[in-house]
């Protein structure tokens, strides 16, 4: 096995035993990036010098007691990294170099992480296919004609192609879980407030959450352990103790109650995906879980609520990109002309669409009918999850209604693109944690190559431990997560 194919756990064991150095591990990843990234386009920026400097420093210290020490990571280009270009995949931030790093990036650096570079994504995390990036398309390593999902598509593709051992993503409506599902890796969206968002370029602040993307559930637990917790710089993080996420992974799941929400098995879902997910549910039943059907009656309104709340917050957050303070400037003659041209040329079509939608739903006369109404339905959705999750331990659903679709297929039809997140969006609206794990393969309707299918487990507020445990036990009994693409 090549070093770049290792999991974090395996690499940490090898580093401790001095079987190889962090520099060797880093070089294996850099070589894989050089060999494959022209085809894949997973990275916007590769930080080779930084990575090797960091690796050498960790080797010199020789202390691998922290599980992420000396391990190469890729970071979605939405996290500020001091001295390293951070673009959010937008022309408007094409040459932006932040003076500080996001809290989570600092936490990784404290652990001795090795940063390989910044990964491609949909512009300002708006999309489900990484097609809205200003820096070109990331391809799915399982079929180069298909999308890797989005918005954290670069991070997901990089892991699936063994260019890195793990990555950081963000998830506002599914951007960690959906690409994880489409690329056959693990992706966790923690509870809102569990991980700091400081220094992460904001999309929709009441929905955004940072999370790990890895090859195994065990690795996700390791990364979450390193990044979770209170941050004085993010007032939405909570002073709740961070549990030991590894401690419970190996406990069996006999007797655990898992709910299957009936609203999630609806028309529009690819039958091949449904079959795969039903088989995974049977597997969990064999492992001793008690499966019961439950109902989340307001779930069907999730998408509608999201497409009011998200653009409203997005339009507010993006107001700061005005061509005056930082980033691209059209340098027009008058201030007003400069705003117009900077934003008109600097933002892509999908961003401009969402800014218009958001500004409209917040404007006087429309606010009550749109934003306020959506906020009320949001509470109903949240209550559904809370009520149901008092009776059961976690919920199980597909992550995405289809396997990876073809590049270009949905770009002219935003509504069908938005439907790609139908199973992930309500989770952000409710603020609860959810994980996507590899659960098998299915043939797309329009192709012969079997593509990955992901399974989503949804937990109670701040109870990442239970979904990690169920997911880990499933991985102990299956080998889907070990399958590799041969692109
Ligand atoms: N795909 C969804 C959107 O386009 C979710 C994006 C995200 O989670 N950042 O908004």
mmCIF file of N, CA and C in Angstrom, residues 133-197:
data_model
loop_
_atom_site.group_PDB
_atom_site.id
_atom_site.type_symbol
_atom_site.label_atom_id
_atom_site.label_comp_id
_atom_site.label_asym_id
_atom_site.label_seq_id
_atom_site.Cartn_x
_atom_site.Cartn_y
_atom_site.Cartn_z
ATOM 1 N N UNK A 133 -17.754 26.876 -9.291
ATOM 2 C CA UNK A 133 -16.430 27.417 -8.968
ATOM 3 C C UNK A 133 -15.898 28.278 -10.107
ATOM 4 N N UNK A 134 -15.234 29.384 -9.749
ATOM 5 C CA UNK A 134 -14.583 30.234 -10.754
ATOM 6 C C UNK A 134 -13.319 29.544 -11.287
ATOM 7 N N UNK A 135 -12.841 28.533 -10.550
ATOM 8 C CA UNK A 135 -11.566 27.905 -10.894
ATOM 9 C C UNK A 135 -11.713 26.566 -11.613
ATOM 10 N N UNK A 136 -12.850 26.346 -12.212
ATOM 11 C CA UNK A 136 -13.016 25.122 -13.005
ATOM 12 C C UNK A 136 -13.652 23.991 -12.225
ATOM 13 N N UNK A 137 -13.956 22.924 -12.956
ATOM 14 C CA UNK A 137 -14.743 21.821 -12.422
ATOM 15 C C UNK A 137 -13.871 20.765 -11.739
ATOM 16 N N UNK A 138 -14.277 20.295 -10.565
ATOM 17 C CA UNK A 138 -13.673 19.100 -9.980
ATOM 18 C C UNK A 138 -14.428 17.893 -10.521
ATOM 19 N N UNK A 139 -13.697 16.823 -10.865
ATOM 20 C CA UNK A 139 -14.343 15.626 -11.409
ATOM 21 C C UNK A 139 -14.464 14.548 -10.334
ATOM 22 N N UNK A 140 -15.440 13.694 -10.492
ATOM 23 C CA UNK A 140 -15.616 12.585 -9.549
ATOM 24 C C UNK A 140 -14.636 11.463 -9.909
ATOM 25 N N UNK A 141 -13.755 11.059 -8.977
ATOM 26 C CA UNK A 141 -12.757 10.030 -9.298
ATOM 27 C C UNK A 141 -13.380 8.689 -9.716
ATOM 28 N N UNK A 142 -14.654 8.484 -9.403
ATOM 29 C CA UNK A 142 -15.309 7.221 -9.768
ATOM 30 C C UNK A 142 -15.786 7.233 -11.216
ATOM 31 N N UNK A 143 -15.951 8.409 -11.780
ATOM 32 C CA UNK A 143 -16.342 8.562 -13.190
ATOM 33 C C UNK A 143 -16.074 10.019 -13.539
ATOM 34 N N UNK A 144 -15.031 10.234 -14.353
ATOM 35 C CA UNK A 144 -14.581 11.608 -14.607
ATOM 36 C C UNK A 144 -15.599 12.446 -15.379
ATOM 37 N N UNK A 145 -16.646 11.798 -15.872
ATOM 38 C CA UNK A 145 -17.699 12.549 -16.556
ATOM 39 C C UNK A 145 -18.770 13.034 -15.592
ATOM 40 N N UNK A 146 -18.606 12.699 -14.320
ATOM 41 C CA UNK A 146 -19.634 13.047 -13.336
ATOM 42 C C UNK A 146 -19.118 14.011 -12.269
ATOM 43 N N UNK A 147 -20.050 14.684 -11.594
ATOM 44 C CA UNK A 147 -19.695 15.653 -10.556
ATOM 45 C C UNK A 147 -19.310 14.917 -9.261
ATOM 46 N N UNK A 148 -18.488 15.565 -8.425
ATOM 47 C CA UNK A 148 -18.140 14.961 -7.137
ATOM 48 C C UNK A 148 -19.140 15.348 -6.051
ATOM 49 N N UNK A 149 -20.198 16.086 -6.433
ATOM 50 C CA UNK A 149 -21.074 16.680 -5.427
ATOM 51 C C UNK A 149 -20.524 18.024 -5.008
ATOM 52 N N UNK A 150 -21.238 18.678 -4.094
ATOM 53 C CA UNK A 150 -20.757 19.981 -3.657
ATOM 54 C C UNK A 150 -21.538 20.448 -2.445
ATOM 55 N N UNK A 151 -21.118 21.501 -1.830
ATOM 56 C CA UNK A 151 -20.075 22.349 -2.356
ATOM 57 C C UNK A 151 -18.652 21.885 -2.030
ATOM 58 N N UNK A 152 -18.470 20.983 -1.055
ATOM 59 C CA UNK A 152 -17.098 20.577 -0.705
ATOM 60 C C UNK A 152 -16.600 19.473 -1.641
ATOM 61 N N UNK A 153 -16.821 19.632 -2.944
ATOM 62 C CA UNK A 153 -16.489 18.592 -3.915
ATOM 63 C C UNK A 153 -14.995 18.350 -4.051
ATOM 64 N N UNK A 154 -14.202 19.411 -3.937
ATOM 65 C CA UNK A 154 -12.744 19.254 -4.035
ATOM 66 C C UNK A 154 -12.214 18.415 -2.879
ATOM 67 N N UNK A 155 -12.695 18.693 -1.677
ATOM 68 C CA UNK A 155 -12.263 17.940 -0.493
ATOM 69 C C UNK A 155 -12.637 16.465 -0.635
ATOM 70 N N UNK A 156 -13.865 16.186 -1.090
ATOM 71 C CA UNK A 156 -14.337 14.800 -1.211
ATOM 72 C C UNK A 156 -13.535 14.049 -2.276
ATOM 73 N N UNK A 157 -13.320 14.688 -3.436
ATOM 74 C CA UNK A 157 -12.574 14.039 -4.516
ATOM 75 C C UNK A 157 -11.126 13.784 -4.095
ATOM 76 N N UNK A 158 -10.533 14.747 -3.383
ATOM 77 C CA UNK A 158 -9.139 14.610 -2.958
ATOM 78 C C UNK A 158 -8.962 13.401 -2.037
ATOM 79 N N UNK A 159 -9.935 13.173 -1.158
ATOM 80 C CA UNK A 159 -9.846 12.025 -0.243
ATOM 81 C C UNK A 159 -10.070 10.724 -1.021
ATOM 82 N N UNK A 160 -11.106 10.717 -1.865
ATOM 83 C CA UNK A 160 -11.414 9.500 -2.627
ATOM 84 C C UNK A 160 -10.237 9.102 -3.509
ATOM 85 N N UNK A 161 -9.471 10.098 -3.977
ATOM 86 C CA UNK A 161 -8.341 9.821 -4.862
ATOM 87 C C UNK A 161 -7.029 9.666 -4.080
ATOM 88 N N UNK A 162 -7.126 9.603 -2.753
ATOM 89 C CA UNK A 162 -5.946 9.445 -1.893
ATOM 90 C C UNK A 162 -4.890 10.519 -2.121
ATOM 91 N N UNK A 163 -5.349 11.747 -2.414
ATOM 92 C CA UNK A 163 -4.395 12.862 -2.519
ATOM 93 C C UNK A 163 -4.041 13.393 -1.133
ATOM 94 N N UNK A 164 -4.888 13.086 -0.159
ATOM 95 C CA UNK A 164 -4.673 13.537 1.213
ATOM 96 C C UNK A 164 -5.253 12.461 2.126
ATOM 97 N N UNK A 165 -5.000 12.564 3.433
ATOM 98 C CA UNK A 165 -5.575 11.563 4.336
ATOM 99 C C UNK A 165 -6.942 11.974 4.848
ATOM 100 N N UNK A 166 -7.148 13.302 4.928
ATOM 101 C CA UNK A 166 -8.475 13.794 5.327
ATOM 102 C C UNK A 166 -8.602 15.249 4.906
ATOM 103 N N UNK A 167 -9.796 15.803 5.095
ATOM 104 C CA UNK A 167 -10.009 17.187 4.688
ATOM 105 C C UNK A 167 -11.023 17.852 5.597
ATOM 106 N N UNK A 168 -11.045 19.183 5.517
ATOM 107 C CA UNK A 168 -12.078 19.939 6.218
ATOM 108 C C UNK A 168 -13.104 20.417 5.203
ATOM 109 N N UNK A 169 -14.371 20.379 5.604
ATOM 110 C CA UNK A 169 -15.430 20.901 4.752
ATOM 111 C C UNK A 169 -16.360 21.789 5.562
ATOM 112 N N UNK A 170 -17.303 22.401 4.881
ATOM 113 C CA UNK A 170 -18.380 23.110 5.576
ATOM 114 C C UNK A 170 -19.697 22.621 4.994
ATOM 115 N N UNK A 171 -20.744 22.721 5.814
ATOM 116 C CA UNK A 171 -22.033 22.156 5.449
ATOM 117 C C UNK A 171 -23.134 23.117 5.899
ATOM 118 N N UNK A 172 -23.818 23.705 4.938
ATOM 119 C CA UNK A 172 -24.893 24.654 5.207
ATOM 120 C C UNK A 172 -26.246 24.030 4.877
ATOM 121 N N UNK A 173 -26.201 23.108 3.888
ATOM 122 C CA UNK A 173 -27.431 22.408 3.511
ATOM 123 C C UNK A 173 -27.137 20.987 3.061
ATOM 124 N N UNK A 174 -25.872 20.591 3.188
ATOM 125 C CA UNK A 174 -25.494 19.238 2.770
ATOM 126 C C UNK A 174 -24.098 19.152 2.184
ATOM 127 N N UNK A 175 -23.384 20.266 2.204
ATOM 128 C CA UNK A 175 -22.107 20.368 1.470
ATOM 129 C C UNK A 175 -20.961 19.485 1.946
ATOM 130 N N UNK A 176 -21.083 18.882 3.126
ATOM 131 C CA UNK A 176 -20.103 17.870 3.521
ATOM 132 C C UNK A 176 -20.653 16.501 3.160
ATOM 133 N N UNK A 177 -21.922 16.272 3.508
ATOM 134 C CA UNK A 177 -22.497 14.924 3.399
ATOM 135 C C UNK A 177 -22.778 14.491 1.965
ATOM 136 N N UNK A 178 -23.304 15.398 1.144
ATOM 137 C CA UNK A 178 -23.658 14.995 -0.225
ATOM 138 C C UNK A 178 -22.415 14.641 -1.052
ATOM 139 N N UNK A 179 -21.349 15.470 -1.050
ATOM 140 C CA UNK A 179 -20.141 15.041 -1.778
ATOM 141 C C UNK A 179 -19.498 13.791 -1.171
ATOM 142 N N UNK A 180 -19.593 13.646 0.157
ATOM 143 C CA UNK A 180 -19.062 12.429 0.783
ATOM 144 C C UNK A 180 -19.791 11.221 0.205
ATOM 145 N N UNK A 181 -21.101 11.329 0.112
ATOM 146 C CA UNK A 181 -21.918 10.245 -0.417
ATOM 147 C C UNK A 181 -21.565 9.942 -1.879
ATOM 148 N N UNK A 182 -21.383 10.976 -2.684
ATOM 149 C CA UNK A 182 -21.132 10.789 -4.115
ATOM 150 C C UNK A 182 -19.709 10.280 -4.402
ATOM 151 N N UNK A 183 -18.800 10.443 -3.437
ATOM 152 C CA UNK A 183 -17.402 10.038 -3.657
ATOM 153 C C UNK A 183 -16.968 8.847 -2.798
ATOM 154 N N UNK A 184 -17.905 8.263 -2.048
ATOM 155 C CA UNK A 184 -17.595 7.079 -1.223
ATOM 156 C C UNK A 184 -16.626 7.355 -0.071
ATOM 157 N N UNK A 185 -16.838 8.472 0.606
ATOM 158 C CA UNK A 185 -16.037 8.743 1.807
ATOM 159 C C UNK A 185 -16.992 9.059 2.969
ATOM 160 N N UNK A 186 -16.415 9.385 4.137
ATOM 161 C CA UNK A 186 -17.222 9.708 5.320
ATOM 162 C C UNK A 186 -17.250 11.223 5.511
ATOM 163 N N UNK A 187 -18.420 11.783 5.802
ATOM 164 C CA UNK A 187 -18.521 13.216 6.065
ATOM 165 C C UNK A 187 -19.486 13.489 7.193
ATOM 166 N N UNK A 188 -19.046 14.290 8.156
ATOM 167 C CA UNK A 188 -19.894 14.600 9.317
ATOM 168 C C UNK A 188 -20.216 16.084 9.395
ATOM 169 N N UNK A 189 -21.507 16.390 9.537
ATOM 170 C CA UNK A 189 -21.907 17.749 9.911
ATOM 171 C C UNK A 189 -22.239 17.723 11.395
ATOM 172 N N UNK A 190 -21.388 18.309 12.224
ATOM 173 C CA UNK A 190 -21.652 18.297 13.664
ATOM 174 C C UNK A 190 -22.859 19.182 14.012
ATOM 175 N N UNK A 191 -23.292 19.096 15.263
ATOM 176 C CA UNK A 191 -24.366 19.958 15.772
ATOM 177 C C UNK A 191 -23.975 21.418 15.574
ATOM 178 N N UNK A 192 -24.953 22.268 15.241
ATOM 179 C CA UNK A 192 -24.681 23.698 15.153
ATOM 180 C C UNK A 192 -24.182 24.174 16.522
ATOM 181 N N UNK A 193 -23.010 24.785 16.563
ATOM 182 C CA UNK A 193 -22.466 25.251 17.833
ATOM 183 C C UNK A 193 -21.383 24.344 18.409
ATOM 184 N N UNK A 194 -21.190 23.190 17.787
ATOM 185 C CA UNK A 194 -20.182 22.246 18.295
ATOM 186 C C UNK A 194 -18.763 22.641 17.863
ATOM 187 N N UNK A 195 -18.657 23.192 16.647
ATOM 188 C CA UNK A 195 -17.341 23.535 16.092
ATOM 189 C C UNK A 195 -17.331 25.019 15.704
ATOM 190 N N UNK A 196 -16.236 25.679 15.964
ATOM 191 C CA UNK A 196 -16.123 27.111 15.679
ATOM 192 C C UNK A 196 -16.167 27.409 14.184
ATOM 193 N N UNK A 197 -16.869 28.499 13.847
ATOM 194 C CA UNK A 197 -16.911 28.943 12.457
ATOM 195 C C UNK A 197 -16.074 30.195 12.265
#
